[in-house]
Amino acid sequence: MNIGDKVRMVRAKEQGVVTRFLTGNQVEIEIEDGFRIPVMRSELVVVSPMEAERLLRPTGNAAPQAPRGPVILSNQGVYMAFVAQNDREFAVHMVNNTDWDMPYTLSEERGTTINGLQSGTLKPRSQAKLNDYYSFSTLDNWPTFLFQGLWFRAAKVSFRPPIVKRLKCRAQTFHASKKTVPVLNQQGHLFQLDAEEKEIPVEATPTRPAVALSSEEIKAQMLKAKGEPAAPLSFERPSAIVDLHVEALLPKGPGSRQAGELLDLQLETFEKMLENAIATGMSEITFIHGVGSGTLRTELHRRLGRHAHVKFFEDAQKQKFGYGATKVVIK
C-alpha cells in the first residue's frame, strides 16, 4: 500500500485514496467530497485496476448508471525510485502513481553546475526509466537530484503549485527507504517527491537524528545474515570549529581538481561534519568558509535553513572571521 493507491474498506462501502500514513498502523484516506478520515490499515484493501474496471463496467442490457458524487482522484504519489540492476548498479525510475499528468524535468546538481538528465510527461499510473545507472560504491558522491514537475488535467481543476524537489541520497536514509515501488511492483529504494514538508515519512524516527554511514558499512549490513546481531555504531566527534578552506582539506594541494569538484568536496565535508556533530550530541559547531565569491556561504546557509535538526545559525566571531564563518546551533 502506497500514497496514491485507491482502497476500499473491508467492513463498509466507502472507497478512497491513500493520502498519508499515520502512527499506530493507521492510514489517512480521502473519500468523497474531499473528506479525509483515519482508518486502521487492517480495515483496508487496495483496489486493483482490474477490480475497479469491473466495478464500473455495466452488465447485460442495463443502462450505465451515473456516478454517485464526485470522482475520487489520487492527488499524491510522485516518486523517485532506485532499483538494483545487479549487486553494483541502480537504475533510476520516475514514478507517477496519481491520476494527474505530470510534465517534468530531472537534473543533477554538482556545486553550482546543473546538468539536465531527462524531461517528458509522466502519464497517470506510469513510470519512466533513466538511461544512466548509478554505482552503489560511489553513493557518497552522487549528485543532488533536482526534480521539477507540473500538475495537469484536461478538466476544470484548482491551481496546484509546481513540485520543486531536491534529493541528496545519504547512506543511512537510502538503506532505510527500501519498499515496493508503485506501478513497477518491484523492490527499490523509494523517495516521495510530492509529500508535504510538515509530514514525517513512514517509519521515520524523529527522536533519532540521521547520521551518515559509508557505502561499505551499508553494504556489509545488507549482506549480513539474518539473526546476526548488529554491531554498535560509533561516530567520530568533529572539532568545534571546522575549516572548509581548500588548503585545509587538501594540504598537499588540489592537484587537477576543477573549481566545481573542489566545491563538492567542501559541501560533502560540511554535510559529514554536521551529521556527525548531531549524532554525537554536540550543541553547536562552527564552519569556516571564507568570504570569496560567497557561493559556499550561500549554499551552506540554504542547506542549514532546511535542516530539521538545526535550531538556528548565524555569522560567527565577526571580529575574528568577518563574514567568513557560520555558527550552527543544533536542536
CSV table of C-alpha atoms in Angstrom, one decimal:
chain,number,residue,atom,x,y,z
A,1,MET,CA,0.0,0.0,0.0
A,2,ASN,CA,1.4,3.4,-1.1
A,3,ILE,CA,0.5,7.0,-1.2
A,4,GLY,CA,-2.0,7.4,-4.1
A,5,ASP,CA,-3.4,3.9,-4.1
A,6,LYS,CA,-7.1,3.5,-4.3
A,7,VAL,CA,-8.5,1.5,-1.4
A,8,ARG,CA,-11.9,0.3,-0.1
A,9,MET,CA,-13.0,-0.6,3.4
A,10,VAL,CA,-13.4,-4.2,4.4
A,11,ARG,CA,-16.4,-3.7,6.6
A,12,ALA,CA,-18.0,-0.7,4.9
A,13,LYS,CA,-18.9,0.6,1.4
A,14,GLU,CA,-16.6,3.7,1.4
A,15,GLN,CA,-13.7,3.9,-1.1
A,16,GLY,CA,-11.0,6.4,-1.2
A,17,VAL,CA,-7.4,7.3,-1.9
A,18,VAL,CA,-4.4,6.9,0.5
A,19,THR,CA,-3.1,10.4,1.3
A,20,ARG,CA,-0.9,9.8,4.4
A,21,PHE,CA,0.4,7.2,6.8
A,22,LEU,CA,-0.3,7.9,10.4
A,23,THR,CA,1.1,6.4,13.7
A,24,GLY,CA,-0.5,3.4,15.3
A,25,ASN,CA,-0.7,1.5,12.0
A,26,GLN,CA,-3.4,3.9,10.7
A,27,VAL,CA,-3.8,5.3,7.2
A,28,GLU,CA,-5.5,8.6,6.2
A,29,ILE,CA,-7.7,8.2,3.2
A,30,GLU,CA,-9.6,10.8,1.2
A,31,ILE,CA,-13.2,9.8,0.4
A,32,GLU,CA,-15.9,11.7,-1.5
A,33,ASP,CA,-16.3,15.5,-1.1
A,34,GLY,CA,-12.7,15.7,-0.1
A,35,PHE,CA,-13.1,14.4,3.4
A,36,ARG,CA,-10.1,12.7,5.0
A,37,ILE,CA,-10.5,10.1,7.6
A,38,PRO,CA,-8.1,7.8,9.6
A,39,VAL,CA,-8.6,4.1,9.1
A,40,MET,CA,-6.7,1.1,10.5
A,41,ARG,CA,-4.6,-0.4,7.8
A,42,SER,CA,-6.1,-3.9,8.5
A,43,GLU,CA,-9.5,-2.5,7.6
A,44,LEU,CA,-8.4,-1.5,4.0
A,45,VAL,CA,-7.7,-3.4,0.8
A,46,VAL,CA,-6.1,-2.0,-2.3
A,47,VAL,CA,-8.5,-1.8,-5.3
A,48,SER,CA,-6.7,-3.3,-8.3
A,49,PRO,CA,-7.1,-1.6,-11.7
A,50,MET,CA,-9.0,-4.8,-13.0
A,51,GLU,CA,-11.3,-4.7,-10.0
A,52,ALA,CA,-12.1,-1.0,-10.5
A,53,GLU,CA,-12.8,-1.6,-14.1
A,54,ARG,CA,-15.2,-4.4,-13.3
A,55,LEU,CA,-17.0,-2.4,-10.7
A,56,LEU,CA,-17.6,0.4,-13.2
A,57,ARG,CA,-18.5,-1.7,-16.2
A,58,PRO,CA,-22.3,-2.1,-16.9
A,59,THR,CA,-23.6,-5.6,-17.1
A,60,GLY,CA,-26.2,-7.1,-19.5
A,61,ASN,CA,-28.5,-4.5,-21.2
A,62,ALA,CA,-28.7,-2.3,-18.1
A,63,ALA,CA,-28.1,1.3,-18.9
A,64,PRO,CA,-24.9,2.7,-17.3
A,65,GLN,CA,-25.6,4.5,-14.1
A,66,ALA,CA,-24.3,7.9,-13.4
A,67,PRO,CA,-21.5,8.0,-10.8
A,68,ARG,CA,-22.6,8.9,-7.3
A,69,GLY,CA,-20.9,12.1,-6.1
A,70,PRO,CA,-17.6,13.5,-7.4
A,71,VAL,CA,-14.9,11.3,-8.9
A,72,ILE,CA,-12.2,10.5,-6.3
A,73,LEU,CA,-8.8,11.4,-7.6
A,74,SER,CA,-5.5,10.3,-6.4
A,75,ASN,CA,-3.7,13.6,-5.8
A,76,GLN,CA,-0.4,12.4,-4.3
A,77,GLY,CA,2.1,9.8,-5.2
A,78,VAL,CA,5.1,11.1,-7.3
A,79,TYR,CA,8.3,9.2,-6.6
A,80,MET,CA,11.9,8.8,-7.5
A,81,ALA,CA,13.0,5.1,-7.2
A,82,PHE,CA,16.4,3.4,-7.4
A,83,VAL,CA,16.0,-0.2,-8.5
A,84,ALA,CA,19.0,-2.5,-8.3
A,85,GLN,CA,20.1,-3.9,-11.7
A,86,ASN,CA,22.9,-6.1,-10.1
A,87,ASP,CA,25.0,-6.0,-7.0
A,88,ARG,CA,26.7,-2.8,-8.1
A,89,GLU,CA,24.4,-0.5,-10.0
A,90,PHE,CA,21.0,1.1,-9.6
A,91,ALA,CA,18.6,2.3,-12.3
A,92,VAL,CA,16.6,5.4,-11.7
A,93,HIS,CA,12.8,5.4,-12.3
A,94,MET,CA,10.4,8.4,-12.1
A,95,VAL,CA,7.0,7.1,-10.9
A,96,ASN,CA,3.6,8.8,-11.1
A,97,ASN,CA,1.0,6.9,-9.0
A,98,THR,CA,-1.6,9.7,-9.3
A,99,ASP,CA,-4.5,10.5,-11.6
A,100,TRP,CA,-2.8,13.6,-13.0
A,101,ASP,CA,-0.4,14.1,-16.0
A,102,MET,CA,3.0,15.3,-14.8
A,103,PRO,CA,5.2,17.2,-17.3
A,104,TYR,CA,8.6,17.2,-15.6
A,105,THR,CA,12.4,17.8,-15.8
A,106,LEU,CA,15.1,16.0,-13.9
A,107,SER,CA,18.6,17.4,-13.5
A,108,GLU,CA,21.6,16.8,-11.3
A,109,GLU,CA,23.4,19.5,-9.3
A,110,ARG,CA,27.1,19.4,-8.6
A,111,GLY,CA,28.0,22.5,-6.7
A,112,THR,CA,26.9,25.4,-8.9
A,113,THR,CA,26.7,23.2,-12.1
A,114,ILE,CA,23.3,21.8,-13.3
A,115,ASN,CA,23.2,19.0,-15.8
A,116,GLY,CA,19.9,18.1,-17.4
A,117,LEU,CA,19.2,14.3,-17.3
A,118,GLN,CA,15.7,13.8,-18.6
A,119,SER,CA,12.4,15.5,-19.4
A,120,GLY,CA,9.0,14.4,-20.5
A,121,THR,CA,5.4,13.8,-19.3
A,122,LEU,CA,4.5,11.1,-16.8
A,123,LYS,CA,1.0,9.8,-17.6
A,124,PRO,CA,-1.2,8.7,-14.7
A,125,ARG,CA,-0.1,5.4,-13.1
A,126,SER,CA,3.1,5.3,-15.2
A,127,GLN,CA,6.9,5.4,-14.9
A,128,ALA,CA,9.9,6.4,-16.9
A,129,LYS,CA,13.4,4.9,-16.6
A,130,LEU,CA,16.6,7.0,-17.0
A,131,ASN,CA,19.3,5.8,-19.3
A,132,ASP,CA,22.1,6.4,-16.7
A,133,TYR,CA,23.0,3.9,-14.0
A,134,TYR,CA,24.5,4.9,-10.6
A,135,SER,CA,27.1,2.8,-8.8
A,136,PHE,CA,26.4,1.9,-5.2
A,137,SER,CA,30.2,2.1,-4.4
A,138,THR,CA,30.1,5.9,-5.2
A,139,LEU,CA,26.8,6.7,-3.4
A,140,ASP,CA,28.5,9.3,-1.2
A,141,ASN,CA,29.5,11.2,-4.4
A,142,TRP,CA,26.1,11.0,-6.2
A,143,PRO,CA,24.8,14.4,-7.2
A,144,THR,CA,21.9,16.3,-5.8
A,145,PHE,CA,18.9,15.4,-8.0
A,146,LEU,CA,16.6,18.3,-8.9
A,147,PHE,CA,13.0,17.4,-9.9
A,148,GLN,CA,10.6,20.0,-11.3
A,149,GLY,CA,7.0,18.9,-12.1
A,150,LEU,CA,3.7,20.5,-13.1
A,151,TRP,CA,0.2,19.1,-12.4
A,152,PHE,CA,-2.1,18.9,-15.4
A,153,ARG,CA,-5.6,17.5,-16.0
A,154,ALA,CA,-7.9,18.2,-19.0
A,155,ALA,CA,-10.7,19.4,-16.8
A,156,LYS,CA,-11.6,22.3,-14.5
A,157,VAL,CA,-9.3,22.0,-11.5
A,158,SER,CA,-8.0,24.2,-8.7
A,159,PHE,CA,-4.5,25.5,-9.0
A,160,ARG,CA,-1.8,23.3,-7.7
A,161,PRO,CA,1.7,24.7,-7.1
A,162,PRO,CA,4.5,23.0,-9.1
A,163,ILE,CA,6.8,20.5,-7.5
A,164,VAL,CA,10.4,21.6,-7.0
A,165,LYS,CA,12.3,18.9,-5.0
A,166,ARG,CA,16.0,18.4,-4.4
A,167,LEU,CA,17.1,14.9,-3.3
A,168,LYS,CA,20.5,14.1,-1.9
A,169,CYS,CA,21.0,10.4,-1.2
A,170,ARG,CA,22.7,9.6,2.1
A,171,ALA,CA,23.7,6.1,3.1
A,172,GLN,CA,21.6,6.0,6.2
A,173,THR,CA,18.3,7.2,4.6
A,174,PHE,CA,19.0,5.3,1.4
A,175,HIS,CA,19.2,2.0,3.2
A,176,ALA,CA,16.0,2.7,5.2
A,177,SER,CA,14.0,3.6,2.2
A,178,LYS,CA,13.7,0.1,0.6
A,179,LYS,CA,10.0,-0.5,-0.2
A,180,THR,CA,7.8,-1.9,-3.0
A,181,VAL,CA,7.8,0.7,-5.9
A,182,PRO,CA,4.3,1.6,-7.0
A,183,VAL,CA,3.4,0.9,-10.7
A,184,LEU,CA,6.7,-1.1,-11.1
A,185,ASN,CA,5.7,-3.5,-8.3
A,186,GLN,CA,9.4,-4.2,-7.6
A,187,GLN,CA,11.6,-3.7,-4.6
A,188,GLY,CA,13.6,-0.5,-4.7
A,189,HIS,CA,14.7,2.5,-2.7
A,190,LEU,CA,11.7,4.9,-2.8
A,191,PHE,CA,11.6,8.6,-2.2
A,192,GLN,CA,8.3,10.6,-2.4
A,193,LEU,CA,8.7,13.9,-4.2
A,194,ASP,CA,5.2,15.4,-3.5
A,195,ALA,CA,5.0,14.8,0.2
A,196,GLU,CA,4.1,17.8,2.3
A,197,GLU,CA,7.1,19.1,4.1
A,198,LYS,CA,5.5,19.0,7.5
A,199,GLU,CA,4.7,15.3,7.2
A,200,ILE,CA,7.1,12.8,8.7
A,201,PRO,CA,7.8,9.8,6.4
A,202,VAL,CA,6.5,6.4,7.4
A,203,GLU,CA,8.8,4.6,9.8
A,204,ALA,CA,10.8,7.7,10.4
A,205,THR,CA,12.4,8.1,13.9
A,206,PRO,CA,12.2,11.8,14.7
A,207,THR,CA,13.9,11.3,18.1
A,208,ARG,CA,17.0,9.8,16.4
A,209,PRO,CA,18.9,12.2,14.0
A,210,ALA,CA,20.0,10.9,10.7
A,211,VAL,CA,23.7,10.1,10.5
A,212,ALA,CA,25.9,9.3,7.6
A,213,LEU,CA,27.3,5.8,7.1
A,214,SER,CA,29.8,4.9,4.4
A,215,SER,CA,28.6,2.8,1.5
A,216,GLU,CA,30.9,-0.1,2.7
A,217,GLU,CA,29.1,-0.1,6.1
A,218,ILE,CA,25.7,-0.2,4.5
A,219,LYS,CA,26.7,-2.9,2.0
A,220,ALA,CA,28.0,-5.0,5.0
A,221,GLN,CA,24.7,-4.6,6.8
A,222,MET,CA,22.7,-5.6,3.7
A,223,LEU,CA,24.8,-8.8,3.2
A,224,LYS,CA,24.8,-9.7,6.9
A,225,ALA,CA,23.0,-12.9,7.7
A,226,LYS,CA,19.6,-12.7,9.3
A,227,GLY,CA,19.7,-13.1,13.1
A,228,GLU,CA,23.3,-11.9,13.3
A,229,PRO,CA,23.4,-9.1,16.0
A,230,ALA,CA,24.3,-5.7,14.6
A,231,ALA,CA,27.5,-4.2,15.9
A,232,PRO,CA,27.0,-0.9,17.7
A,233,LEU,CA,27.8,2.1,15.5
A,234,SER,CA,30.3,4.7,16.6
A,235,PHE,CA,30.8,8.2,15.2
A,236,GLU,CA,33.8,10.5,15.4
A,237,ARG,CA,33.0,13.7,17.2
A,238,PRO,CA,34.2,16.6,15.0
A,239,SER,CA,36.1,19.6,16.2
A,240,ALA,CA,34.0,22.6,17.4
A,241,ILE,CA,35.5,24.6,14.5
A,242,VAL,CA,35.7,23.1,11.0
A,243,ASP,CA,37.8,24.8,8.4
A,244,LEU,CA,36.4,24.3,4.9
A,245,HIS,CA,39.1,26.1,3.0
A,246,VAL,CA,40.6,24.0,0.2
A,247,GLU,CA,44.1,24.3,1.6
A,248,ALA,CA,42.9,22.8,4.9
A,249,LEU,CA,41.0,19.9,3.3
A,250,LEU,CA,43.8,19.2,0.7
A,251,PRO,CA,47.1,20.1,2.4
A,252,LYS,CA,49.0,18.6,-0.5
A,253,GLY,CA,47.3,20.8,-3.0
A,254,PRO,CA,44.2,20.5,-5.2
A,255,GLY,CA,46.0,18.7,-8.0
A,256,SER,CA,44.0,18.6,-11.2
A,257,ARG,CA,40.6,19.2,-9.5
A,258,GLN,CA,38.4,21.8,-11.1
A,259,ALA,CA,36.5,24.5,-9.2
A,260,GLY,CA,33.2,22.6,-9.2
A,261,GLU,CA,34.9,19.4,-7.8
A,262,LEU,CA,36.5,21.5,-5.0
A,263,LEU,CA,33.2,23.0,-4.1
A,264,ASP,CA,31.7,19.5,-4.0
A,265,LEU,CA,34.4,18.4,-1.6
A,266,GLN,CA,33.7,21.4,0.7
A,267,LEU,CA,30.0,20.7,0.7
A,268,GLU,CA,30.5,17.0,1.4
A,269,THR,CA,32.8,17.7,4.3
A,270,PHE,CA,30.3,20.2,5.7
A,271,GLU,CA,27.4,17.6,5.4
A,272,LYS,CA,29.5,14.9,7.1
A,273,MET,CA,30.8,17.1,9.9
A,274,LEU,CA,27.3,18.4,10.6
A,275,GLU,CA,25.7,15.0,10.7
A,276,ASN,CA,28.5,13.7,13.0
A,277,ALA,CA,28.0,16.6,15.3
A,278,ILE,CA,24.3,15.9,15.5
A,279,ALA,CA,24.9,12.1,16.0
A,280,THR,CA,27.4,12.7,18.9
A,281,GLY,CA,25.2,15.2,20.7
A,282,MET,CA,27.1,18.4,20.1
A,283,SER,CA,25.1,21.6,20.8
A,284,GLU,CA,26.9,23.8,18.3
A,285,ILE,CA,29.6,23.7,15.6
A,286,THR,CA,31.3,26.5,13.5
A,287,PHE,CA,32.2,26.2,9.9
A,288,ILE,CA,34.9,28.5,8.4
A,289,HIS,CA,34.0,29.0,4.8
A,290,GLY,CA,35.7,32.3,4.0
A,291,VAL,CA,34.3,35.2,2.0
A,292,GLY,CA,35.4,34.8,-1.5
A,293,SER,CA,32.6,35.0,-4.1
A,294,GLY,CA,30.0,34.0,-1.4
A,295,THR,CA,29.0,30.8,-3.3
A,296,LEU,CA,30.0,28.4,-0.5
A,297,ARG,CA,28.4,30.6,2.3
A,298,THR,CA,25.2,30.9,0.3
A,299,GLU,CA,24.9,27.2,-0.3
A,300,LEU,CA,25.7,26.4,3.4
A,301,HIS,CA,23.0,28.8,4.6
A,302,ARG,CA,20.5,27.4,2.1
A,303,ARG,CA,21.0,23.8,3.4
A,304,LEU,CA,21.1,24.9,7.1
A,305,GLY,CA,17.8,26.7,6.6
A,306,ARG,CA,16.1,23.5,5.6
A,307,HIS,CA,17.8,21.1,8.1
A,308,ALA,CA,15.3,19.6,10.6
A,309,HIS,CA,17.9,19.4,13.4
A,310,VAL,CA,19.3,22.9,13.1
A,311,LYS,CA,17.9,25.3,15.7
A,312,PHE,CA,19.5,28.4,14.1
A,313,PHE,CA,22.7,29.7,12.5
A,314,GLU,CA,24.5,33.0,12.4
A,315,ASP,CA,27.7,34.7,11.4
A,316,ALA,CA,30.3,33.6,13.9
A,317,GLN,CA,33.1,35.7,15.6
A,318,LYS,CA,32.9,38.7,13.2
A,319,GLN,CA,35.8,40.3,14.9
A,320,LYS,CA,37.9,37.2,14.0
A,321,PHE,CA,36.5,35.8,10.8
A,322,GLY,CA,34.4,38.8,9.5
A,323,TYR,CA,31.6,37.2,7.4
A,324,GLY,CA,33.8,34.1,6.7
A,325,ALA,CA,32.4,31.7,9.3
A,326,THR,CA,29.0,30.4,10.4
A,327,LYS,CA,28.0,29.1,13.8
A,328,VAL,CA,25.3,26.4,13.8
A,329,VAL,CA,23.2,25.7,17.0
A,330,ILE,CA,21.8,22.2,17.0
A,331,LYS,CA,18.4,21.2,18.4
